[in-house]
Short mmCIF file of C-alpha atoms in Angstrom, two decimals:
data_model
loop_
_atom_site.label_atom_id
_atom_site.label_comp_id
_atom_site.label_asym_id
_atom_site.label_seq_id
_atom_site.Cartn_x
_atom_site.Cartn_y
_atom_site.Cartn_z
CA MET M 1 0.94 -1.28 25.49
CA THR M 2 -2.60 -1.86 24.34
CA ILE M 3 -3.93 -4.65 22.18
CA THR M 4 -7.66 -5.25 21.88
CA ILE M 5 -9.28 -8.54 20.94
CA THR M 6 -12.87 -8.56 19.66
CA PRO M 7 -15.27 -11.16 21.08
CA ALA M 8 -15.06 -13.19 17.82
CA ALA M 9 -11.23 -13.25 17.94
CA SER M 10 -11.26 -14.08 21.64
CA GLU M 11 -13.61 -17.02 21.05
CA ARG M 12 -11.38 -18.34 18.24
CA MET M 13 -8.21 -18.00 20.33
CA ARG M 14 -9.83 -19.73 23.31
CA SER M 15 -10.84 -22.58 20.99
CA PHE M 16 -7.24 -23.01 19.79
CA LEU M 17 -5.93 -22.91 23.37
CA ALA M 18 -8.50 -25.45 24.57
CA GLY M 19 -7.36 -27.85 21.86
CA THR M 20 -3.69 -27.51 22.85
CA PRO M 21 -3.19 -28.39 26.52
CA GLY M 22 0.01 -26.95 27.91
CA ALA M 23 0.17 -23.98 25.52
CA ALA M 24 1.47 -20.87 27.26
CA GLY M 25 -0.71 -18.58 25.18
CA VAL M 26 -1.29 -17.05 21.78
CA ARG M 27 1.78 -15.47 20.19
CA PHE M 28 1.07 -12.24 18.33
CA GLY M 29 3.75 -10.29 16.53
CA VAL M 30 5.20 -9.29 13.20
CA LYS M 31 7.90 -10.54 10.88
CA LYS M 32 9.55 -9.00 7.84
CA THR M 33 7.68 -10.36 4.85
CA GLY M 34 5.27 -9.55 2.06
CA CYS M 35 5.21 -6.79 -0.46
CA SER M 36 4.83 -4.01 2.13
CA GLY M 37 7.45 -4.92 4.73
CA PHE M 38 5.83 -6.60 7.74
CA GLY M 39 3.34 -9.42 8.14
CA TYR M 40 1.36 -10.44 11.21
CA VAL M 41 2.08 -13.67 13.05
CA VAL M 42 -0.55 -15.42 15.18
CA ASP M 43 0.35 -18.83 16.55
CA LEU M 44 0.21 -20.89 19.71
CA ALA M 45 3.24 -20.56 21.96
CA GLN M 46 4.46 -23.43 24.12
CA SER M 47 6.63 -21.17 26.26
CA LEU M 48 7.83 -17.62 26.77
CA GLY M 49 11.03 -16.59 25.04
CA GLU M 50 13.63 -14.07 26.06
CA GLY M 51 12.22 -10.56 25.62
CA ASP M 52 8.61 -11.77 25.42
CA GLU M 53 5.86 -9.92 27.23
CA LEU M 54 2.84 -11.81 28.55
CA MET M 55 -0.43 -9.93 28.87
CA THR M 56 -3.96 -11.13 29.41
CA VAL M 57 -6.51 -9.61 27.04
CA ASP M 58 -10.15 -10.59 27.53
CA GLY M 59 -8.98 -13.65 29.43
CA VAL M 60 -6.64 -14.77 26.62
CA PRO M 61 -2.93 -15.07 27.45
CA LEU M 62 -1.23 -13.06 24.69
CA ILE M 63 2.54 -13.26 24.18
CA VAL M 64 4.30 -10.50 22.24
CA ASP M 65 8.03 -10.31 21.52
CA GLY M 66 9.77 -7.06 22.45
CA LYS M 67 10.68 -6.17 18.85
CA SER M 68 7.04 -6.34 17.74
CA LEU M 69 5.64 -4.25 20.59
CA PRO M 70 6.11 -0.77 19.07
CA LEU M 71 4.77 -1.91 15.70
CA ILE M 72 1.51 -3.39 17.04
CA ASP M 73 0.69 -1.14 19.99
CA GLY M 74 -2.98 -0.15 19.70
CA THR M 75 -3.90 -2.96 17.30
CA VAL M 76 -7.40 -4.42 17.35
CA ILE M 77 -7.51 -8.13 16.45
CA ASP M 78 -10.77 -9.37 14.95
CA PHE M 79 -11.84 -12.72 13.49
CA GLN M 80 -14.10 -12.65 10.47
CA ARG M 81 -15.85 -15.25 8.35
CA GLN M 82 -16.76 -14.61 4.72
CA GLY M 83 -18.36 -17.57 3.02
CA LEU M 84 -15.99 -20.51 3.38
CA ASN M 85 -13.07 -18.28 4.42
CA ALA M 86 -12.19 -17.34 7.99
CA ALA M 87 -9.24 -15.29 9.18
CA PHE M 88 -7.91 -12.94 11.82
CA VAL M 89 -8.13 -9.31 10.71
CA PHE M 90 -5.89 -6.59 12.14
CA HIS M 91 -6.66 -2.90 12.57
CA ASN M 92 -3.27 -1.35 13.33
CA PRO M 93 -3.06 2.42 13.92
CA ASN M 94 0.72 2.28 13.32
CA ALA M 95 0.37 1.01 9.75
CA THR M 96 0.91 3.79 7.21
CA GLY M 97 0.22 1.54 4.22
CA GLU M 98 -0.92 -1.98 3.36
CA CYS M 99 -0.51 -4.21 0.38
CA GLY M 100 -3.56 -4.86 -1.77
CA CYS M 101 -4.28 -8.23 -0.15
CA GLY M 102 -3.99 -6.85 3.42
CA GLU M 103 -1.41 -9.48 4.42
CA SER M 104 1.46 -7.04 4.99
CA PHE M 105 1.93 -3.42 6.08
CA THR M 106 4.44 -0.60 6.36
CA VAL M 107 5.09 1.83 9.20
CA GLY M 108 6.14 5.45 8.92
#
């Protein structure tokens, strides 16, 4: 299982964690949504759930649920700013297609 976090994404995640004492880590996974099938989920997690895997990536505690693992293995998480907008951006080698807005993806 490999997930990579760019320095910009790592800095942003550390900032969120610093502002939330007691958080167990950053939850990263997918949920069924959007026009292409799956959407990414990035949120702070207060605790580990059943089936969760905890890994440390660039010093950031990352929590991934077992169902998401095969869909996001190899993903690179970046954080980009464009003008007034800022967002996490995902480069997922498992995605075989994405919707036009890049918010959801399909797998083969």
